[in-house]
Amino acid sequence: MASGEWHCEKRDLLKNDSFTKESSDTPETGCLSIIVLGASGDLAKKKTFPALFNLYRQRFLQSSKVHIFGYARTKISDDELRNRIRGYLSSGNEGSEDVLKFLQLIKYVCGSYDAEEGFLALDKAISEHETSKNSSEGSSRRLFYLALPPSVYPQVCKMIKNYCTNKSDLGGWTRIVVEKPFGKDLASAEELSSQIGELFDEPQIYRIDHYLGKELVQNLLVIRFANRFFLPLWNRDNIDNVQIVFREDFGTEGRGGYFDQYGIIRDIIQNHLLQVLCLIAMEKPISLKPENIRDEKVKVLQSVDPIKDEEVVLGQYEGYRDDPTVPDNSNTPTFATMVLRIHNERWEGVPFILKAGKALNSRKAEIRVQFKDVPGDIFKCKKQGRNEFVIRLQPSEAIYMKLTVKQPGLDMSTAQSELDLSYGQRYQGVVIPEAYERLILDTIRGDQQHFVRRDELKAAWEIFTPLLHRIDNGEVKPISYKPGSRGPAEADELLERSGYVQTHGYIWIPPTL
């Protein structure tokens, strides 16, 4: 492609991206206050504040209209909070003008999560900001981001409802962002939903799953429903199996005590991987309206059959219990491979293999759709492997199709190759937004498409709760595996029994720039 053509396409890409400032305009209302509760914690300083800074730097947050409040129990000053987060905002540019101006937007309020005094002080600080911006009462927008443990959600939401919401409705709003995990099983998730639901309406509640903000996860609907050649292929007649994989090459890294309360299924599979499964398996929605998309996701979840014990392999890496915060008799899995089966016309008989683990031999997250063998193999190339459509979520974001081609030369021999869209090569110079940036902006815009609805959450827990209770009761045991391995050998055997055919002699290599 000629240089001029590429620059033209690049401009078009930026122009048409739904994340651009031009499309971010919302009806004019009062000023915006973003309140980060748990402001002194790791999640806030590593994810929430950097996401807000990037939105500010790209001018999605205007200093004339927005103010940011940090709230936590830690007794620190405004400047102490600013200094804590400064190093996470822009690597090597902590003293830049953007950083300095952004930090001046942040005010800190110290208070308890269960006492009215702190929240009265918080409401006073927010109101003073709104008054300084000449916002009429009831027209301002208040976004509360709960970077907190779920155990304090009900009491914090009660305090927000009683002391910190808009006093009247003149076009403004109050919205709540809550982080996973949303409960530990169906009963606890429903209790949490009921407690928050008594205080706020569903359109005010944004249950965030950052996987839904990833670039290639958001690309799934476009790939599936905007490309004609996928439509007739995306079904049980052509697809043999689907794998959704999350692998980390490190262990719990000092977080063993926290992780042991949840395990790999609650931490990764029940939310991140299941959300991806929904986007792969759902039917085309009647529109891109959030409720239409979420309706189709719920239908998928409600069609999933109960998980069979013989289609589950659990693992726990050697050395996990050496962490002093982990019980010596812990039955918590750090690895799991399981097969989910969707009982509907499109997917009957197609195994969806969900796999996640820590302390493995590589770090990656990907979706791998494996197609059935070509009938009548006249080239005798069946052993080389099947066609596969792969979406690489991280690292080295890419979309590629594995297919069989003729090997260059005089012989009629075949080899596996790929049609490759590697983002780092194709979209040079285009900054891919972080997931939290997208999702926080969606919250401000009032777009709930990429957030988890209450009935969706319930349906997800209904799938996994029986298995999780059997694990918690010690009825299903994890198999020990060595750190740095692929995980238990039994997991590969389950893949083979489920119909997955591994390609030998082919390795995808990200193209160089």
Short mmCIF file of C-alpha atoms in Angstrom, two decimals, residues 143-493:
data_model
loop_
_atom_site.label_atom_id
_atom_site.label_comp_id
_atom_site.label_asym_id
_atom_site.label_seq_id
_atom_site.Cartn_x
_atom_site.Cartn_y
_atom_site.Cartn_z
CA LEU A 143 -20.59 9.47 39.10
CA PHE A 144 -19.55 7.28 42.03
CA TYR A 145 -16.85 4.70 41.27
CA LEU A 146 -16.64 2.06 43.99
CA ALA A 147 -13.01 0.85 43.92
CA LEU A 148 -13.82 -1.14 47.05
CA PRO A 149 -14.38 -4.72 48.25
CA PRO A 150 -17.93 -5.91 47.45
CA SER A 151 -18.56 -6.51 51.17
CA VAL A 152 -18.93 -2.75 51.74
CA TYR A 153 -21.05 -2.02 48.63
CA PRO A 154 -24.44 -2.09 50.45
CA GLN A 155 -23.44 0.28 53.26
CA VAL A 156 -21.59 2.63 50.90
CA CYS A 157 -24.51 2.73 48.47
CA LYS A 158 -26.86 3.47 51.38
CA MET A 159 -24.67 6.39 52.44
CA ILE A 160 -24.51 7.73 48.87
CA LYS A 161 -28.28 7.43 48.51
CA ASN A 162 -28.99 9.17 51.82
CA TYR A 163 -26.40 11.95 51.68
CA CYS A 164 -24.77 12.41 48.27
CA THR A 165 -27.32 12.16 45.47
CA ASN A 166 -28.86 15.05 43.54
CA LYS A 167 -31.57 16.69 45.63
CA SER A 168 -33.90 17.19 42.66
CA ASP A 169 -34.15 16.08 39.05
CA LEU A 170 -33.49 18.84 36.53
CA GLY A 171 -31.66 16.78 33.92
CA GLY A 172 -28.80 15.66 36.13
CA TRP A 173 -28.11 12.14 37.34
CA THR A 174 -26.41 9.92 39.92
CA ARG A 175 -24.70 6.72 38.71
CA ILE A 176 -22.87 3.96 40.55
CA VAL A 177 -20.00 1.85 39.16
CA VAL A 178 -19.29 -1.40 41.00
CA GLU A 179 -16.37 -3.74 40.41
CA LYS A 180 -16.38 -7.53 40.36
CA PRO A 181 -16.67 -9.93 42.06
CA PHE A 182 -20.42 -9.50 42.31
CA GLY A 183 -20.92 -12.10 45.02
CA LYS A 184 -19.41 -15.57 45.45
CA ASP A 185 -22.38 -17.64 44.28
CA LEU A 186 -25.99 -17.23 43.18
CA ALA A 187 -27.38 -16.52 46.65
CA SER A 188 -24.77 -13.91 47.61
CA ALA A 189 -24.98 -12.22 44.19
CA GLU A 190 -28.77 -12.01 44.42
CA GLU A 191 -28.53 -10.63 47.97
CA LEU A 192 -26.04 -7.99 46.81
CA SER A 193 -28.20 -7.10 43.80
CA SER A 194 -31.27 -6.77 46.01
CA GLN A 195 -29.48 -4.55 48.53
CA ILE A 196 -28.19 -2.18 45.84
CA GLY A 197 -31.42 -2.47 43.83
CA GLU A 198 -33.46 -1.17 46.77
CA LEU A 199 -31.41 2.04 46.67
CA PHE A 200 -30.82 2.63 42.94
CA ASP A 201 -32.67 1.79 39.74
CA GLU A 202 -31.03 -0.58 37.24
CA PRO A 203 -30.22 2.25 34.75
CA GLN A 204 -28.15 3.88 37.51
CA ILE A 205 -26.06 0.75 38.24
CA TYR A 206 -23.00 -0.06 36.13
CA ARG A 207 -21.47 -3.46 36.95
CA ILE A 208 -18.08 -3.20 35.32
CA ASP A 209 -16.23 -6.11 33.71
CA HIS A 210 -13.13 -4.62 32.12
CA TYR A 211 -12.94 -7.43 29.54
CA LEU A 212 -15.97 -5.89 27.86
CA GLY A 213 -13.92 -2.75 27.29
CA LYS A 214 -11.06 -4.49 25.47
CA GLU A 215 -10.63 -3.47 21.84
CA LEU A 216 -10.88 -6.93 20.33
CA VAL A 217 -13.75 -8.02 22.57
CA GLN A 218 -15.66 -4.96 21.35
CA ASN A 219 -14.73 -5.99 17.81
CA LEU A 220 -16.55 -9.32 18.13
CA LEU A 221 -19.99 -7.97 17.24
CA VAL A 222 -18.59 -6.12 14.22
CA ILE A 223 -16.69 -9.16 12.97
CA ARG A 224 -19.66 -11.45 13.36
CA PHE A 225 -22.47 -9.28 12.05
CA ALA A 226 -20.79 -6.90 9.57
CA ASN A 227 -19.01 -9.54 7.45
CA ARG A 228 -21.10 -11.62 5.07
CA PHE A 229 -18.81 -14.63 4.83
CA PHE A 230 -19.07 -15.38 8.58
CA LEU A 231 -22.87 -15.56 8.63
CA PRO A 232 -23.31 -19.01 7.00
CA LEU A 233 -20.23 -20.48 8.76
CA TRP A 234 -21.00 -19.50 12.36
CA ASN A 235 -22.93 -22.57 13.50
CA ARG A 236 -22.75 -26.25 14.46
CA ASP A 237 -22.64 -27.35 10.82
CA ASN A 238 -19.18 -25.84 10.32
CA ILE A 239 -17.63 -25.20 13.75
CA ASP A 240 -16.30 -28.18 15.68
CA ASN A 241 -15.32 -26.47 18.95
CA VAL A 242 -14.59 -23.07 20.49
CA GLN A 243 -11.83 -22.35 23.01
CA ILE A 244 -11.67 -19.24 25.20
CA VAL A 245 -8.32 -19.16 26.97
CA PHE A 246 -6.74 -17.01 29.68
CA ARG A 247 -3.18 -17.86 30.76
CA GLU A 248 -0.82 -16.12 33.17
CA ASP A 249 2.84 -16.99 33.61
CA PHE A 250 2.93 -15.87 37.25
CA GLY A 251 1.24 -17.03 40.44
CA THR A 252 -0.71 -15.11 43.06
CA GLU A 253 2.30 -12.84 43.76
CA GLY A 254 1.55 -12.13 47.42
CA ARG A 255 -2.23 -11.99 46.86
CA GLY A 256 -2.73 -15.60 47.86
CA GLY A 257 -4.98 -14.86 50.83
CA TYR A 258 -7.34 -12.76 48.71
CA PHE A 259 -7.26 -15.12 45.73
CA ASP A 260 -7.96 -18.14 47.95
CA GLN A 261 -11.38 -16.72 48.81
CA TYR A 262 -12.39 -16.86 45.15
CA GLY A 263 -10.25 -19.12 42.97
CA ILE A 264 -9.74 -19.07 39.21
CA ILE A 265 -13.39 -19.83 38.31
CA ARG A 266 -14.85 -16.92 40.26
CA ASP A 267 -11.92 -14.64 39.40
CA ILE A 268 -11.75 -15.21 35.62
CA ILE A 269 -14.11 -17.79 34.13
CA GLN A 270 -17.51 -16.87 35.60
CA ASN A 271 -17.16 -13.28 34.42
CA HIS A 272 -14.46 -12.45 31.83
CA LEU A 273 -14.53 -15.66 29.80
CA LEU A 274 -18.28 -16.13 30.08
CA GLN A 275 -18.86 -12.61 28.76
CA VAL A 276 -16.70 -13.45 25.73
CA LEU A 277 -18.67 -16.68 25.23
CA CYS A 278 -21.90 -14.67 25.11
CA LEU A 279 -20.59 -12.40 22.35
CA ILE A 280 -19.39 -15.40 20.33
CA ALA A 281 -22.61 -17.38 20.70
CA MET A 282 -25.38 -14.77 20.76
CA GLU A 283 -27.84 -14.19 17.95
CA LYS A 284 -27.85 -10.90 16.04
CA PRO A 285 -29.65 -8.25 18.10
CA ILE A 286 -32.37 -6.22 16.42
CA SER A 287 -30.29 -3.08 16.99
CA LEU A 288 -27.19 -1.84 18.78
CA LYS A 289 -29.23 -0.46 21.65
CA PRO A 290 -27.76 -1.73 24.94
CA GLU A 291 -30.90 -3.56 26.06
CA ASN A 292 -31.25 -5.41 22.74
CA ILE A 293 -27.64 -6.65 22.96
CA ARG A 294 -27.96 -7.64 26.59
CA ASP A 295 -31.23 -9.47 25.89
CA GLU A 296 -29.40 -11.74 23.42
CA LYS A 297 -26.57 -12.39 25.89
CA VAL A 298 -29.06 -13.47 28.55
CA LYS A 299 -30.68 -15.92 26.10
CA VAL A 300 -27.29 -17.59 25.58
CA LEU A 301 -26.68 -17.94 29.32
CA GLN A 302 -30.13 -19.39 29.89
CA SER A 303 -29.42 -22.01 27.20
CA VAL A 304 -26.25 -23.39 28.85
CA ASP A 305 -26.63 -26.95 30.15
CA PRO A 306 -25.49 -27.85 33.69
CA ILE A 307 -21.72 -28.45 33.84
CA LYS A 308 -20.75 -32.12 34.14
CA ASP A 309 -17.97 -33.10 36.56
CA GLU A 310 -16.38 -35.33 33.91
CA GLU A 311 -15.98 -32.25 31.70
CA VAL A 312 -14.07 -30.27 34.33
CA VAL A 313 -10.35 -30.43 35.19
CA LEU A 314 -9.10 -28.38 38.14
CA GLY A 315 -5.49 -27.70 39.05
CA GLN A 316 -3.43 -26.05 41.77
CA TYR A 317 0.21 -25.20 41.13
CA GLU A 318 2.93 -26.59 43.36
CA GLY A 319 3.98 -24.01 45.93
CA TYR A 320 0.62 -22.21 46.04
CA ARG A 321 0.07 -23.24 49.66
CA ASP A 322 3.54 -22.02 50.63
CA ASP A 323 2.08 -18.53 50.77
CA PRO A 324 1.54 -17.89 54.53
CA THR A 325 -1.83 -16.26 53.77
CA VAL A 326 -3.13 -19.46 52.09
CA PRO A 327 -4.54 -22.27 54.29
CA ASP A 328 -2.43 -25.46 54.32
CA ASN A 329 -5.46 -27.52 53.26
CA SER A 330 -6.69 -25.11 50.55
CA ASN A 331 -8.84 -26.73 47.87
CA THR A 332 -8.91 -23.55 45.76
CA PRO A 333 -8.12 -24.11 42.06
CA THR A 334 -5.53 -21.90 40.37
CA PHE A 335 -6.32 -23.62 37.05
CA ALA A 336 -9.51 -24.84 35.43
CA THR A 337 -10.56 -26.23 32.08
CA MET A 338 -14.24 -26.95 31.54
CA VAL A 339 -16.69 -27.59 28.74
CA LEU A 340 -19.90 -25.61 28.45
CA ARG A 341 -22.63 -26.79 26.09
CA ILE A 342 -25.31 -24.52 24.67
CA HIS A 343 -28.65 -26.17 24.08
CA ASN A 344 -30.05 -24.32 21.09
CA GLU A 345 -30.40 -24.71 17.34
CA ARG A 346 -27.17 -22.92 16.41
CA TRP A 347 -24.79 -24.57 18.91
CA GLU A 348 -26.18 -27.99 19.80
CA GLY A 349 -23.21 -30.41 20.02
CA VAL A 350 -20.46 -27.74 19.85
CA PRO A 351 -18.27 -27.72 22.99
CA PHE A 352 -17.26 -24.32 24.33
CA ILE A 353 -14.00 -24.94 26.19
CA LEU A 354 -13.16 -22.35 28.86
CA LYS A 355 -9.62 -22.49 30.18
CA ALA A 356 -7.84 -20.26 32.70
CA GLY A 357 -4.81 -20.68 34.90
CA LYS A 358 -1.97 -19.10 36.83
CA ALA A 359 1.74 -19.98 36.90
CA LEU A 360 1.61 -21.48 33.39
CA ASN A 361 4.22 -21.51 30.62
CA SER A 362 2.94 -18.42 28.79
CA ARG A 363 0.81 -15.32 29.14
CA LYS A 364 -2.02 -14.86 26.68
CA ALA A 365 -5.75 -14.47 26.26
CA GLU A 366 -7.38 -15.63 23.04
CA ILE A 367 -10.49 -16.99 21.35
CA ARG A 368 -9.91 -19.98 19.06
CA VAL A 369 -12.75 -21.11 16.80
CA GLN A 370 -11.85 -24.46 15.22
CA PHE A 371 -13.75 -25.55 12.12
CA LYS A 372 -14.58 -29.10 11.11
CA ASP A 373 -12.43 -31.18 8.77
CA VAL A 374 -12.85 -30.65 5.04
CA PRO A 375 -14.79 -33.61 3.64
CA GLY A 376 -13.01 -35.50 0.85
CA ASP A 377 -9.40 -34.61 1.72
CA ILE A 378 -7.88 -34.89 -1.78
CA PHE A 379 -4.64 -33.14 -0.71
CA LYS A 380 -4.04 -35.56 2.19
CA CYS A 381 -3.42 -32.56 4.47
CA LYS A 382 -5.75 -33.45 7.31
CA LYS A 383 -2.85 -34.13 9.68
CA GLN A 384 -1.54 -30.60 9.25
CA GLY A 385 -4.46 -29.18 11.16
CA ARG A 386 -7.88 -27.63 10.77
CA ASN A 387 -8.95 -24.16 9.76
CA GLU A 388 -9.07 -21.88 12.78
CA PHE A 389 -10.25 -18.35 13.37
CA VAL A 390 -8.23 -16.82 16.22
CA ILE A 391 -8.73 -13.55 18.07
CA ARG A 392 -5.71 -12.71 20.19
CA LEU A 393 -6.86 -10.44 23.02
CA GLN A 394 -3.47 -9.99 24.70
CA PRO A 395 -0.60 -9.54 24.28
CA SER A 396 0.05 -8.53 20.63
CA GLU A 397 -3.59 -7.94 19.70
CA ALA A 398 -4.40 -9.70 16.43
CA ILE A 399 -7.07 -11.45 14.39
CA TYR A 400 -5.92 -14.22 12.10
CA MET A 401 -7.32 -17.11 10.13
CA LYS A 402 -5.34 -20.35 9.93
CA LEU A 403 -5.76 -22.06 6.59
CA THR A 404 -4.06 -24.55 4.33
CA VAL A 405 -2.19 -23.21 1.30
CA LYS A 406 0.15 -24.57 -1.37
CA GLN A 407 3.79 -24.61 -0.34
CA PRO A 408 5.82 -22.46 -2.81
CA GLY A 409 7.76 -24.64 -5.25
CA LEU A 410 7.32 -27.20 -7.99
CA ASP A 411 5.68 -29.84 -5.80
CA MET A 412 1.97 -29.84 -4.99
CA SER A 413 2.57 -29.88 -1.25
CA THR A 414 0.55 -28.00 1.37
CA ALA A 415 1.32 -26.10 4.54
CA GLN A 416 -0.51 -24.18 7.25
CA SER A 417 -0.37 -20.39 6.98
CA GLU A 418 -2.54 -17.46 8.02
CA LEU A 419 -4.44 -14.40 6.92
CA ASP A 420 -3.30 -11.94 9.56
CA LEU A 421 -4.56 -8.63 10.94
CA SER A 422 -2.03 -7.64 13.61
CA TYR A 423 -3.02 -4.39 15.22
CA GLY A 424 0.52 -3.21 15.97
CA GLN A 425 1.38 -3.45 12.26
CA ARG A 426 -1.89 -2.42 10.61
CA TYR A 427 -2.75 0.48 12.89
CA GLN A 428 0.63 2.09 13.47
CA GLY A 429 0.35 5.31 15.41
CA VAL A 430 -3.24 4.64 16.49
CA VAL A 431 -3.55 4.51 20.27
CA ILE A 432 -5.81 1.68 21.41
CA PRO A 433 -7.73 2.93 24.46
CA GLU A 434 -7.46 1.00 27.71
CA ALA A 435 -10.59 -0.89 28.74
CA TYR A 436 -11.24 1.30 31.78
CA GLU A 437 -11.12 4.46 29.65
CA ARG A 438 -13.87 3.16 27.37
CA LEU A 439 -16.05 1.94 30.19
CA ILE A 440 -15.82 5.07 32.30
CA LEU A 441 -16.67 7.15 29.22
CA ASP A 442 -19.63 4.84 28.52
CA THR A 443 -20.80 5.44 32.09
CA ILE A 444 -20.68 9.20 31.64
CA ARG A 445 -22.58 8.85 28.35
CA GLY A 446 -25.17 6.57 29.94
CA ASP A 447 -24.40 3.65 27.62
CA GLN A 448 -24.86 0.31 29.46
CA GLN A 449 -24.08 -1.94 26.49
CA HIS A 450 -20.76 -3.10 27.95
CA PHE A 451 -21.97 -3.58 31.50
CA VAL A 452 -23.58 -6.57 33.18
CA ARG A 453 -27.33 -6.42 33.77
CA ARG A 454 -28.86 -7.97 36.88
CA ASP A 455 -30.63 -10.85 35.10
CA GLU A 456 -27.44 -11.51 33.15
CA LEU A 457 -25.48 -11.75 36.40
CA LYS A 458 -28.05 -14.11 37.86
CA ALA A 459 -27.97 -16.40 34.82
CA ALA A 460 -24.15 -16.52 34.95
CA TRP A 461 -24.12 -17.56 38.60
CA GLU A 462 -26.81 -20.20 37.95
CA ILE A 463 -24.36 -21.92 35.58
CA PHE A 464 -21.41 -22.07 37.98
CA THR A 465 -22.85 -22.18 41.51
CA PRO A 466 -23.46 -25.96 41.68
CA LEU A 467 -19.87 -26.71 40.60
CA LEU A 468 -18.43 -24.05 42.93
CA HIS A 469 -20.32 -25.50 45.90
CA ARG A 470 -18.96 -28.97 45.14
CA ILE A 471 -15.42 -27.50 45.05
CA ASP A 472 -15.99 -25.55 48.27
CA ASN A 473 -17.22 -28.74 49.97
CA GLY A 474 -14.14 -30.66 48.82
CA GLU A 475 -16.11 -32.97 46.52
CA VAL A 476 -14.03 -31.96 43.47
CA LYS A 477 -10.26 -31.78 43.99
CA PRO A 478 -7.63 -29.84 42.02
CA ILE A 479 -4.72 -31.74 40.48
CA SER A 480 -1.22 -30.54 41.32
CA TYR A 481 0.84 -29.13 38.44
CA LYS A 482 4.31 -27.66 38.12
CA PRO A 483 4.69 -23.89 37.74
CA GLY A 484 5.77 -23.02 34.21
CA SER A 485 3.94 -25.99 32.67
CA ARG A 486 0.80 -26.18 30.51
CA GLY A 487 -1.18 -27.21 33.58
CA PRO A 488 -2.45 -30.71 34.41
CA ALA A 489 -2.07 -33.24 31.58
CA GLU A 490 -5.68 -34.22 32.19
CA ALA A 491 -6.75 -30.84 30.78
CA ASP A 492 -5.18 -31.65 27.40
CA GLU A 493 -6.92 -35.03 27.49
#
